Short mmCIF file of C-alpha atoms in Angstrom, two decimals:
data_model
loop_
_atom_site.label_atom_id
_atom_site.label_comp_id
_atom_site.label_asym_id
_atom_site.label_seq_id
_atom_site.Cartn_x
_atom_site.Cartn_y
_atom_site.Cartn_z
CA MET B 88 3.12 48.01 105.16
CA LYS B 89 6.78 47.79 104.08
CA LEU B 90 7.62 49.36 100.82
CA SER B 91 9.28 46.18 99.49
CA ASP B 92 6.21 44.17 100.18
CA ILE B 93 3.91 46.79 98.47
CA GLN B 94 6.19 46.86 95.45
CA ALA B 95 6.21 42.98 95.39
CA ARG B 96 2.42 42.98 95.29
CA CYS B 97 2.36 45.57 92.60
CA ASP B 98 4.81 43.61 90.56
CA ARG B 99 2.39 40.66 90.30
CA VAL B 100 -0.17 42.84 88.35
CA PRO B 101 0.52 42.83 84.61
CA PHE B 102 -0.92 46.22 84.01
CA PHE B 103 1.09 47.66 86.92
CA ARG B 104 4.29 46.22 85.36
CA HIS B 105 3.28 47.66 82.03
CA LEU B 106 3.35 51.16 83.56
CA GLY B 107 6.54 50.47 85.47
CA PHE B 108 6.28 52.63 88.53
CA SER B 109 7.91 52.40 92.03
CA VAL B 110 6.28 53.19 95.29
CA THR B 111 8.62 55.67 97.30
CA GLU B 112 6.52 56.49 100.26
CA ALA B 113 3.62 54.64 101.92
CA ASN B 114 1.68 55.31 105.24
CA ASP B 115 -1.90 55.22 106.44
CA THR B 116 -3.10 58.31 104.65
CA HIS B 117 -0.85 58.84 101.63
CA PHE B 118 1.28 57.05 99.09
CA VAL B 119 3.87 58.51 96.72
CA ALA B 120 5.17 56.76 93.57
CA ARG B 121 7.41 57.58 90.48
CA MET B 122 7.11 56.34 87.00
CA PRO B 123 10.00 56.82 84.37
CA PHE B 124 8.88 57.95 80.95
CA GLU B 125 8.61 55.14 78.35
CA GLN B 126 7.78 55.19 74.69
CA ARG B 127 4.70 53.04 75.28
CA HIS B 128 3.36 55.93 77.56
CA ILE B 129 3.05 58.33 74.66
CA GLY B 130 -0.31 59.75 73.80
CA ASN B 131 0.55 62.59 71.40
CA PRO B 132 2.54 61.19 68.64
CA VAL B 133 3.88 64.71 67.50
CA LEU B 134 4.70 66.07 70.87
CA ASP B 135 5.63 62.74 72.46
CA THR B 136 3.72 63.74 75.66
CA TYR B 137 2.12 61.28 78.14
CA HIS B 138 -1.10 59.84 77.14
CA GLY B 139 -3.83 61.30 79.31
CA GLY B 140 -5.04 57.78 79.97
CA ILE B 141 -1.63 56.69 81.33
CA ILE B 142 -1.50 59.74 83.70
CA ALA B 143 -5.11 58.89 84.96
CA SER B 144 -4.21 55.10 85.26
CA PHE B 145 -1.05 55.81 87.22
CA MET B 146 -3.01 57.99 89.55
CA GLU B 147 -5.94 55.54 89.85
CA ILE B 148 -3.55 52.79 90.77
CA ILE B 149 -1.59 54.73 93.46
CA ALA B 150 -4.98 55.95 94.76
CA SER B 151 -6.18 52.36 95.10
CA LEU B 152 -3.14 51.32 97.14
CA THR B 153 -3.85 54.01 99.77
CA VAL B 154 -7.15 52.45 100.64
CA LEU B 155 -5.74 48.88 101.25
CA ASP B 156 -6.15 47.67 104.93
CA ASP B 157 -3.20 45.42 104.47
CA LEU B 158 -1.22 43.60 101.76
CA GLU B 159 -3.65 40.69 101.83
CA SER B 160 -6.69 42.95 101.25
CA PRO B 161 -8.45 42.52 97.83
CA PRO B 162 -8.08 45.36 95.45
CA PRO B 163 -10.82 48.13 96.01
CA LYS B 164 -13.39 48.34 93.32
CA PRO B 165 -13.05 51.55 91.41
CA ILE B 166 -16.53 53.43 91.07
CA ASN B 167 -15.55 56.58 89.11
CA LEU B 168 -12.86 59.19 88.57
CA THR B 169 -12.38 62.75 87.55
CA VAL B 170 -9.10 63.98 86.25
CA ASP B 171 -8.23 67.57 85.88
CA TYR B 172 -5.34 68.09 83.28
CA LEU B 173 -3.43 71.08 84.23
CA ARG B 174 -0.16 71.22 82.22
CA PRO B 175 1.24 69.14 79.25
CA GLY B 176 2.58 65.77 80.34
CA LEU B 177 6.01 66.29 78.92
CA PRO B 178 8.47 63.42 78.72
CA GLY B 179 10.10 62.82 81.97
CA THR B 180 9.73 60.93 85.31
CA LEU B 181 6.16 61.22 86.47
CA ASN B 182 5.49 61.42 90.32
CA THR B 183 2.02 60.82 91.87
CA ARG B 184 0.99 61.48 95.47
CA ALA B 185 -2.39 60.09 96.55
CA THR B 186 -4.15 61.17 99.79
CA VAL B 187 -7.08 59.56 101.40
CA SER B 188 -9.80 62.21 101.89
CA ARG B 189 -12.22 59.85 103.59
CA LYS B 190 -12.30 56.20 104.14
CA GLY B 191 -15.47 54.68 105.54
CA ARG B 192 -16.73 51.11 105.82
CA ARG B 193 -17.97 50.88 102.31
CA MET B 194 -16.57 53.78 100.32
CA ALA B 195 -13.28 55.65 100.09
CA SER B 196 -12.57 58.97 98.40
CA VAL B 197 -8.90 59.68 97.23
CA GLU B 198 -7.26 62.74 95.92
CA THR B 199 -4.20 62.60 93.75
CA ILE B 200 -1.68 64.95 92.23
CA ALA B 201 0.85 64.16 89.46
CA TRP B 202 3.79 66.35 88.68
CA LEU B 203 7.12 66.09 86.75
CA GLU B 204 9.77 68.09 88.47
CA ASP B 205 8.00 70.51 90.70
CA GLU B 206 5.03 69.41 92.86
CA GLY B 207 3.97 73.01 92.90
CA LYS B 208 3.45 72.81 89.13
CA PRO B 209 1.19 69.76 88.75
CA VAL B 210 0.48 68.09 85.40
CA ALA B 211 -2.85 66.68 86.71
CA LYS B 212 -5.02 66.26 89.76
CA GLY B 213 -7.53 63.44 90.25
CA LEU B 214 -10.51 62.32 92.43
CA PHE B 215 -11.18 58.78 92.85
CA HIS B 216 -13.88 56.81 94.48
CA PHE B 217 -13.64 53.14 95.48
CA LEU B 218 -16.02 50.55 96.83
CA LEU B 219 -14.45 48.62 99.67
CA VAL B 220 -17.10 45.76 99.98
CA MET Z 279 -18.61 70.15 53.06
CA SER Z 280 -20.21 67.68 50.70
CA ASP Z 281 -20.75 64.07 51.88
CA THR Z 282 -18.21 62.72 49.50
CA LYS Z 283 -15.67 65.21 50.76
CA ASP Z 284 -16.49 64.48 54.28
CA ALA Z 285 -16.10 60.60 53.62
CA GLU Z 286 -12.64 61.27 51.98
CA ARG Z 287 -11.62 63.30 54.93
CA PHE Z 288 -12.74 60.76 57.41
CA ALA Z 289 -10.96 57.93 55.65
CA MET Z 290 -7.72 60.08 55.43
CA ILE Z 291 -7.96 60.90 59.29
CA ALA Z 292 -8.63 57.29 60.08
CA SER Z 293 -5.77 56.12 57.84
CA VAL Z 294 -3.24 58.56 59.36
CA TRP Z 295 -4.52 57.71 62.87
CA ASN Z 296 -4.09 53.98 62.27
CA SER Z 297 -0.70 54.21 60.48
CA ARG Z 298 1.01 56.70 62.66
CA ALA Z 299 -0.06 55.19 65.88
CA LYS Z 300 2.65 55.27 68.51
CA GLY Z 301 3.01 54.81 72.28
CA LEU Z 302 -0.04 53.64 74.03
CA ILE Z 303 -2.29 53.84 71.02
CA ALA Z 304 -0.03 51.45 69.21
CA GLU Z 305 0.16 49.22 72.34
CA MET Z 306 -3.64 49.02 72.43
CA ASP Z 307 -3.73 47.79 68.78
CA LEU Z 308 -6.87 49.82 68.04
CA LYS Z 309 -8.88 49.44 64.79
CA ILE Z 310 -11.30 52.06 63.78
CA GLU Z 311 -14.68 50.41 62.98
CA ARG Z 312 -16.58 53.48 62.10
CA ALA Z 313 -15.71 57.08 61.79
CA ASP Z 314 -18.00 60.03 60.95
CA ARG Z 315 -19.30 63.21 62.19
CA GLN Z 316 -21.71 61.39 64.46
CA GLY Z 317 -18.83 59.75 66.33
CA VAL Z 318 -16.35 56.95 66.23
CA GLU Z 319 -16.42 53.30 67.17
CA ILE Z 320 -12.99 51.68 67.84
CA ARG Z 321 -12.00 48.16 68.58
CA MET Z 322 -9.42 47.06 71.09
CA PRO Z 323 -8.51 43.32 71.27
CA PHE Z 324 -7.95 41.67 74.41
CA ASN Z 325 -4.47 42.16 75.84
CA PRO Z 326 -3.11 40.27 78.96
CA ASP Z 327 -0.72 43.22 79.58
CA PHE Z 328 -3.67 45.34 80.56
CA CYS Z 329 -5.05 42.95 83.15
CA LEU Z 330 -5.31 42.99 86.86
CA ASP Z 331 -4.33 39.30 87.25
CA GLU Z 332 -1.77 36.94 85.67
CA GLU Z 333 -4.59 34.70 84.56
CA GLY Z 334 -5.92 37.64 82.47
CA THR Z 335 -9.57 37.52 83.73
CA MET Z 336 -10.10 41.16 84.27
CA LEU Z 337 -8.98 44.33 82.55
CA HIS Z 338 -7.75 47.20 84.79
CA GLY Z 339 -10.14 50.19 84.80
CA GLY Z 340 -7.31 52.55 83.72
CA VAL Z 341 -7.17 50.93 80.33
CA LEU Z 342 -10.85 51.83 79.80
CA THR Z 343 -10.13 55.38 80.72
CA ALA Z 344 -7.09 55.55 78.31
CA LEU Z 345 -9.32 53.96 75.64
CA LEU Z 346 -12.03 56.62 76.12
CA ASP Z 347 -9.43 59.49 76.12
CA SER Z 348 -7.98 58.12 72.81
CA ALA Z 349 -11.42 57.85 71.23
CA PHE Z 350 -12.39 61.45 72.27
CA GLY Z 351 -9.25 62.59 70.56
CA LEU Z 352 -10.21 61.01 67.26
CA ALA Z 353 -13.85 62.06 67.52
CA ASN Z 354 -12.72 65.65 67.89
CA PHE Z 355 -10.59 65.41 64.68
CA LEU Z 356 -13.59 64.14 62.78
CA ALA Z 357 -16.13 66.66 64.16
CA ILE Z 358 -14.01 69.84 64.09
CA ASP Z 359 -12.85 70.98 60.68
CA ASP Z 360 -10.06 73.33 61.59
CA VAL Z 361 -8.79 71.90 64.84
CA GLN Z 362 -5.09 72.72 65.19
CA THR Z 363 -4.26 71.50 68.64
CA MET Z 364 -6.32 70.10 71.51
CA ALA Z 365 -5.66 69.50 75.16
CA THR Z 366 -7.74 67.42 77.60
CA LEU Z 367 -9.08 69.68 80.23
CA ASP Z 368 -10.76 67.04 82.34
CA LEU Z 369 -11.97 63.42 81.98
CA ARG Z 370 -14.74 61.79 83.92
CA VAL Z 371 -15.29 58.01 83.89
CA ASP Z 372 -17.90 55.79 85.61
CA TYR Z 373 -16.87 52.10 85.85
CA LEU Z 374 -20.36 50.43 85.50
CA ARG Z 375 -19.27 46.78 86.22
CA PRO Z 376 -15.98 44.82 86.39
CA ALA Z 377 -14.31 44.30 83.03
CA SER Z 378 -14.13 40.69 83.29
CA SER Z 379 -14.18 39.32 79.77
CA ARG Z 380 -11.55 38.39 77.12
CA ALA Z 381 -13.84 39.52 74.38
CA ASP Z 382 -12.84 42.59 72.23
CA VAL Z 383 -13.66 45.85 73.68
CA ILE Z 384 -15.55 48.51 71.61
CA VAL Z 385 -15.51 52.25 72.51
CA PHE Z 386 -17.78 54.81 71.05
CA ALA Z 387 -16.99 58.55 71.45
CA ASP Z 388 -18.75 61.56 70.17
CA CYS Z 389 -17.89 65.27 70.16
CA TYR Z 390 -21.48 66.41 70.80
CA ARG Z 391 -20.81 70.18 71.12
CA GLN Z 392 -18.00 72.45 69.91
CA THR Z 393 -17.51 76.12 70.58
CA ARG Z 394 -14.60 78.38 69.32
CA HIS Z 395 -12.35 77.19 72.27
CA ILE Z 396 -14.05 74.15 73.87
CA ALA Z 397 -15.14 70.71 72.65
CA PHE Z 398 -17.40 68.51 74.80
CA GLY Z 399 -17.29 64.71 74.30
CA THR Z 400 -19.26 61.74 75.65
CA GLY Z 401 -18.42 58.05 75.22
CA LYS Z 402 -19.16 54.46 76.30
CA ILE Z 403 -17.38 51.14 76.33
CA TRP Z 404 -18.87 47.67 75.98
CA PHE Z 405 -17.59 44.11 75.33
CA ASP Z 406 -18.22 42.77 71.76
CA THR Z 407 -20.39 39.96 73.09
CA ALA Z 408 -24.03 38.97 72.40
CA ASP Z 409 -25.42 41.21 75.07
CA CYS Z 410 -22.92 44.10 74.54
CA GLU Z 411 -22.45 44.51 78.16
CA GLU Z 412 -21.61 48.13 78.97
CA VAL Z 413 -18.60 48.49 81.28
CA ALA Z 414 -17.94 52.15 81.38
CA ARG Z 415 -19.16 55.64 80.52
CA GLY Z 416 -17.06 58.75 80.23
CA SER Z 417 -17.27 62.41 79.38
CA ALA Z 418 -14.47 64.97 78.74
CA THR Z 419 -13.83 68.53 77.70
CA PHE Z 420 -10.97 69.75 75.46
CA ALA Z 421 -9.45 73.22 74.97
CA LEU Z 422 -9.00 73.85 71.18
CA THR Z 423 -6.91 75.99 69.04
CA ARG Z 424 -8.27 76.41 65.55
CA GLY Z 425 -6.43 77.39 62.33
CA LYS Z 426 -4.47 76.01 59.44
CA GLY Z 427 -1.88 73.22 59.91
CA SER Z 428 -3.45 70.79 62.19
CA LEU Z 429 -1.83 68.08 64.49
CA LEU Z 430 -3.03 65.53 61.84
CA ASP Z 431 -1.12 67.32 59.06
CA LYS Z 432 1.94 67.22 61.17
CA MET Z 433 1.48 63.49 61.80
CA ASN Z 434 1.00 63.12 57.94
CA THR Z 435 4.16 64.83 57.10
CA GLY Z 436 6.18 63.43 59.91
CA GLY Z 437 6.53 66.85 61.48
CA PRO Z 438 8.39 67.72 64.79
CA GLY Z 439 8.86 64.63 66.89
CA GLY Z 440 6.51 62.60 64.65
#
């Protein structure tokens, strides 16, 4: 899958445009994307940090892309998620890497990590399950 | 705390929360329907920006996750008298069925247990339709600091960054 084709598919989804991320790496087992900080991403109105739900949504979306067979595949159905919030989501470009742990015929399990400047200091980690049928 | 004092405090918290909404919470256009020590109920109108498709037939699950996270925050403020700051430790969400409706979404959240340092929350989301079809359930834990001068006071006085 070419990055430009993946981005074109993402840009057709209203909620993906609302987040405003771009996919920077894509292969069979992992995707990387970056999302510049926007006012509409704020959760804590005093500290101006990212909303936890924005971080979770961003990770869920990138996780969902990793399990697509090809660009024509329907989006996988999210079953559930767990997000571990590790550091404050300070204003700044947020990066996400999603890695497929297991993809079977019916289910997929994807791990994600989100960070600001240093991947070694993650803001959050996530675990996402998808139904593929 | 007396019931009247409680009611006043809840009304104040709800009003600050509504009027000082910013970022995603403002985008979601949330309206508090009910807020007391037993939990909160918040209404989110349909918004095509939160959909998976241009036709606006299905909400993205991430919006439901964000909605639960927001509702947990408010529920904690209501249930914990001296909460100063809180940070989400973890959040778990089960998506029970596709969110394919244009009806308003209602979220319920409740802080069902608090300790000195930790708050535990549970919540659910349904569409405001005749059968109140449940679309998601979630749970979360929060790390608390307690003391004088809550985040809410800072919002109220337009404190740092606010």
